[in-house]
Short mmCIF file of C-alpha atoms in Angstrom, two decimals:
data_model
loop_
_atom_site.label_atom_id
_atom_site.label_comp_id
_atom_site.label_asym_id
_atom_site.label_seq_id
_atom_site.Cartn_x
_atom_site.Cartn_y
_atom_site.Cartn_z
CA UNK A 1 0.00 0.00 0.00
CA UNK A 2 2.97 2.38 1.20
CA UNK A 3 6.31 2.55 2.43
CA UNK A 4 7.29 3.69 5.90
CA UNK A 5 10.34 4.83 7.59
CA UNK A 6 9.05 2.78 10.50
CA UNK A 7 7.63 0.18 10.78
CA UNK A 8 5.30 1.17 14.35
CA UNK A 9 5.39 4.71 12.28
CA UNK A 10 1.78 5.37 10.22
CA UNK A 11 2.91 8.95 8.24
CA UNK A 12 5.40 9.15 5.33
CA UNK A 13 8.71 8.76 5.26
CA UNK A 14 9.37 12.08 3.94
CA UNK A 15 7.05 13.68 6.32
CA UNK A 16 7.85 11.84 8.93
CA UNK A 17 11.91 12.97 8.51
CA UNK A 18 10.64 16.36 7.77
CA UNK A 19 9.00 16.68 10.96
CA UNK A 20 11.57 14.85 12.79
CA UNK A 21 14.47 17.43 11.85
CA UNK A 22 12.18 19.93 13.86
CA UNK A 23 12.63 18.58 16.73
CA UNK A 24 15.42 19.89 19.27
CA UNK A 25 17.91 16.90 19.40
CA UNK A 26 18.32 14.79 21.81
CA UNK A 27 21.35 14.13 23.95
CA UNK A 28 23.04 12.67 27.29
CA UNK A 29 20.51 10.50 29.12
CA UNK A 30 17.64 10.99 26.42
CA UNK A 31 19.50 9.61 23.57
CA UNK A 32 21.62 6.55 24.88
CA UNK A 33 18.08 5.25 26.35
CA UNK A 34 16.67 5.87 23.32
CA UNK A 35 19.70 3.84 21.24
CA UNK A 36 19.07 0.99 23.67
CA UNK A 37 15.17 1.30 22.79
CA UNK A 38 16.65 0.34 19.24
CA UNK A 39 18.58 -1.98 19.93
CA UNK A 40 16.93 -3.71 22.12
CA UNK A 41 13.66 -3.27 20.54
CA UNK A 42 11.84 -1.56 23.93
CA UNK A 43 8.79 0.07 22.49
CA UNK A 44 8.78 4.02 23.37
CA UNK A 45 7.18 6.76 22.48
CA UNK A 46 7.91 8.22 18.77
CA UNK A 47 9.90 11.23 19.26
CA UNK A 48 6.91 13.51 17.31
CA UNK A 49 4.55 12.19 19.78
CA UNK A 50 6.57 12.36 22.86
CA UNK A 51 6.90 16.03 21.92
CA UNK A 52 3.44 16.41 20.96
CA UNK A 53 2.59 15.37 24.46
CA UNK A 54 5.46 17.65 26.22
CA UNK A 55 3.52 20.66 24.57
CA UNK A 56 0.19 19.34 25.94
CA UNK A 57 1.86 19.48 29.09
CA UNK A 58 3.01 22.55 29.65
CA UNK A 59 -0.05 24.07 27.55
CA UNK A 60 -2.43 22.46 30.30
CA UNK A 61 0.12 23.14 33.18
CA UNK A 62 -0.10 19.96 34.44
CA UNK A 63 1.98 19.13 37.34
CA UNK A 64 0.08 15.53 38.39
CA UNK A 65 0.84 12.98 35.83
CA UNK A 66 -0.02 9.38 35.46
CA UNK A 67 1.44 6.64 32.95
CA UNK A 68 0.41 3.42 32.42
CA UNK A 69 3.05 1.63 30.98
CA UNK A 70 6.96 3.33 32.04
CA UNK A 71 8.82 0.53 29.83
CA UNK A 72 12.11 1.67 30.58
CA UNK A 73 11.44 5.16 32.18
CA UNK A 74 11.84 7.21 28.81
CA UNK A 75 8.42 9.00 28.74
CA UNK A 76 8.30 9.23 32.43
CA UNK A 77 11.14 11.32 32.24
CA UNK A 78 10.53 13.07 29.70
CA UNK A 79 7.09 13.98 31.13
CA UNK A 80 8.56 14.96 34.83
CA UNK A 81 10.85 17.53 33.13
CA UNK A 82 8.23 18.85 30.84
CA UNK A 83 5.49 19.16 33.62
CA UNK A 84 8.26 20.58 36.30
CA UNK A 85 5.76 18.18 38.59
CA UNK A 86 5.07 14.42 39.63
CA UNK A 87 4.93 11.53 37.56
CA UNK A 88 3.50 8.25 38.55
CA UNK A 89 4.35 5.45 36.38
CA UNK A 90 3.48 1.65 36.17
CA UNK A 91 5.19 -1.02 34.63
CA UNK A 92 4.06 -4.87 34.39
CA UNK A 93 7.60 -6.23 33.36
CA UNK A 94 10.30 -6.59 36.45
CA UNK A 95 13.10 -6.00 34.10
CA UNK A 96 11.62 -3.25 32.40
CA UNK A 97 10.75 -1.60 35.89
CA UNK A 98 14.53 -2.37 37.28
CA UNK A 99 16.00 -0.35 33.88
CA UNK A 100 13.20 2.50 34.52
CA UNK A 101 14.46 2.85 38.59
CA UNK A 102 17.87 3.06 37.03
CA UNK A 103 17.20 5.51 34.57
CA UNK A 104 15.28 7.47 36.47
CA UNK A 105 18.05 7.71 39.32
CA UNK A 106 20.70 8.52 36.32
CA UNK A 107 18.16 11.48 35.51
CA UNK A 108 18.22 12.48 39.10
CA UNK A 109 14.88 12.42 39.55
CA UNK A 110 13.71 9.96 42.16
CA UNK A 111 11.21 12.40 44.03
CA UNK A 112 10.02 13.26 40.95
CA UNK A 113 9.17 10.13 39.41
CA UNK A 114 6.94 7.45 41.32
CA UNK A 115 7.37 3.61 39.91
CA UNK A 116 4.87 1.30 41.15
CA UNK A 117 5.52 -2.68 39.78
CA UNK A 118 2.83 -4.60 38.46
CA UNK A 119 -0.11 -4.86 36.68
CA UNK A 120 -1.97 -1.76 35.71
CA UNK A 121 -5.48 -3.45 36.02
CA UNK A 122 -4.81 -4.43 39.46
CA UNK A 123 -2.98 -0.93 40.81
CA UNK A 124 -5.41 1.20 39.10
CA UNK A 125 -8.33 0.58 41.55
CA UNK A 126 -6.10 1.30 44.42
CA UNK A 127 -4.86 5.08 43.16
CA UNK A 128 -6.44 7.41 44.76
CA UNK A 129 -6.43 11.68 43.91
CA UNK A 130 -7.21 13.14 40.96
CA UNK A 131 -4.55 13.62 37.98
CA UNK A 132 -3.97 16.40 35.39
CA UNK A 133 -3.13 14.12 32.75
CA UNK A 134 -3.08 10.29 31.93
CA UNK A 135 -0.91 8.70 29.60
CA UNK A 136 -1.82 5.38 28.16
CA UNK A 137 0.88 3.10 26.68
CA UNK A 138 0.84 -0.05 27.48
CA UNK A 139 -0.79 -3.03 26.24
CA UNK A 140 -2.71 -1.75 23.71
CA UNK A 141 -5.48 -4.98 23.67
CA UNK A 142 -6.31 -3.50 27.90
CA UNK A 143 -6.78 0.17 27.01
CA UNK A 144 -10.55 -0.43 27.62
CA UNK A 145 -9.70 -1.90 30.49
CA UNK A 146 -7.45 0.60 31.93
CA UNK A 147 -9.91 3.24 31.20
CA UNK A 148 -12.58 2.00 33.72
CA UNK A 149 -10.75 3.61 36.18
CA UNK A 150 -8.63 5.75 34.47
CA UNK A 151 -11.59 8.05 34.13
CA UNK A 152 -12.01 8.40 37.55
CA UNK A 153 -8.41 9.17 38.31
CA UNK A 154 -8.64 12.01 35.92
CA UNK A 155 -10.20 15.38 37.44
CA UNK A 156 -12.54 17.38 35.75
CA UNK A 157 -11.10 19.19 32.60
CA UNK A 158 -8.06 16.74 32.68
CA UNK A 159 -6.59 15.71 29.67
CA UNK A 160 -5.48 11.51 28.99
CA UNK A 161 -2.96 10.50 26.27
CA UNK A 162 -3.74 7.13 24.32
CA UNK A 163 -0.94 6.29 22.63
CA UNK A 164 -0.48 3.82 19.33
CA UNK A 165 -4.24 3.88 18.80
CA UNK A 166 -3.79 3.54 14.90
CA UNK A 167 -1.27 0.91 15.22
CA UNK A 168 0.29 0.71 11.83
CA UNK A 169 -2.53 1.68 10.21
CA UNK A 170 -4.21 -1.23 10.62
CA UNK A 171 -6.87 0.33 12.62
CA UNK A 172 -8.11 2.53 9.96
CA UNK A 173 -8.61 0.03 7.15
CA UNK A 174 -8.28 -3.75 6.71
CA UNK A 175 -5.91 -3.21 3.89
CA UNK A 176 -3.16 -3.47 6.63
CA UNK A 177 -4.68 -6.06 8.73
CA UNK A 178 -2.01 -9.08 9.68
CA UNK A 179 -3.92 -12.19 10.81
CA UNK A 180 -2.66 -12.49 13.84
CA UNK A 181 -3.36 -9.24 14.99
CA UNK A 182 -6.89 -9.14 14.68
CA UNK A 183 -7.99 -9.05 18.76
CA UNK A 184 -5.74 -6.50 18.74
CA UNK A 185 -7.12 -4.16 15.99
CA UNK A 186 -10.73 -5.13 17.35
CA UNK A 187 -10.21 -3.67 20.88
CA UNK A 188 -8.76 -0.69 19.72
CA UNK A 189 -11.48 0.18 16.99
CA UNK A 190 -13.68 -0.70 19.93
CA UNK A 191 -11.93 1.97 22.22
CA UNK A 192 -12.26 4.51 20.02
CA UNK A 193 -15.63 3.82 19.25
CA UNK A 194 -16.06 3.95 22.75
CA UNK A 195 -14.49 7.44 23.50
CA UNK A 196 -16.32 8.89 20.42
CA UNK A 197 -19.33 7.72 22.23
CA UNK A 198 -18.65 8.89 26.09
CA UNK A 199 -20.67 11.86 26.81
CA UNK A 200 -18.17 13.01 29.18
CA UNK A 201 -14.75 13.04 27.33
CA UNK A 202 -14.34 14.78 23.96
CA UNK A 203 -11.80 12.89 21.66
CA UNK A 204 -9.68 13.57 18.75
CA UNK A 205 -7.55 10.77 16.60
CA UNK A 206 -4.28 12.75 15.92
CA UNK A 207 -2.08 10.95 12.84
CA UNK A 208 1.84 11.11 14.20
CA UNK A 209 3.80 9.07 15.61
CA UNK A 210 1.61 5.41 15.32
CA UNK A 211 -1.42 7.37 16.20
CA UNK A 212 -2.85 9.25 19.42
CA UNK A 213 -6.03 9.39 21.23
CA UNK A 214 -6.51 13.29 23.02
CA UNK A 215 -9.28 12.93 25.17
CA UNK A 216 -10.72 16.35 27.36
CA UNK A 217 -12.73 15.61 30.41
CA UNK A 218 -15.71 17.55 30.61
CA UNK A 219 -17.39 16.29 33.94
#
């Protein structure tokens, strides 16, 4: 149907390096966790959308943030420093979570930054306070799931972050569809559908990165 650059990546190639040389480069910290991302192949954030989502920060001043999913610590970071404020993170995996503490120490931010193991569908009922903004990105076949009470973490006019909703385009048409990613593609369309629908959030798909869900909380 297309090339991409990326393969987790649903834009152009040529847009996507256009946008990409926009961006202020990375370096120190930032960058070697994001050549072990590579190399390893640790999912993170797409460095439009990770900056997409620092602006959204700062534009909605929020200082209490919550992230489901840390992998290993890059967004979390990148989030703390953006929102001058508290992150609280979750992470599933033990190793990813013991590369996140690290990373997180390395970045000098250990009051900042607040890593709780395990799964998010257990921890989520047991958060209490209300949150400025959510970020969602972890296992993308849950993200109904981890909005049940995602929604009521997130005060009134917050904002929450659904990341790789579009997930390689295969959400938007069956064109891309792989077989064996067809649960997959299902819950998502089904999340969406189900934000669209929610009387109480107000939802737009935004095509960078391998797509993300801004949702506004009204009430």
């Amino acid at each position: 149907m297309r090339d991409w650059i990326e393969g987790d990546n649903i834009n152009y190639d040529y847009i996507l390096r256009y946008i990409r040389d926009t961006l202020p480069q990375r370096e120190g910290l930032l960058l070697e966790m994001e050549k072990y991302a590579e190399e390893n192949s640790v999912p993170i954030s797409q460095p439009e959308s990770i900056r997409f989502l620092e602006i959204i920060i700062k534009i909605a001043n929020a200082k209490r943030i919550l992230e489901v999913g840390s992998a290993i610590g890059y967004s979390a970071i990148r989030m703390s420093r953006a929102a001058e404020g508290e992150v609280t993170t979750i992470e599933l995996s033990e190793e990813m979570a013991d590369i996140a503490e690290e990373n997180i120490k390395k970045a000098g931010l250990s009051d900042k930054i607040r890593l709780i193991r395990g799964d998010a569908r257990e921890i989520l009922p047991q958060i209490d306070g209300e949150f400025d903004l959510i970020f969602v990105d972890a296992a993308k076949g849950q993200y109904a799931e981890f909005f049940k009470e995602s929604r009521r973490l997130l005060k009134k006019g917050g904002i929450m972050v659904s990341d790789n909703v579009l997930y390689k385009g295969m959400t938007a048409t069956d064109e891309l569809l792989v077989h064996r990613k067809i649960t997959l593609v299902r819950r998502l369309r089904a999340y969406l559908e189900m934000l669209k629908e929610n009387k109480d959030f107000s939802t737009a798909l935004i095509p960078i990165g391998d797509g993300v869900a801004l949702s506004f909380k009204k009430i």
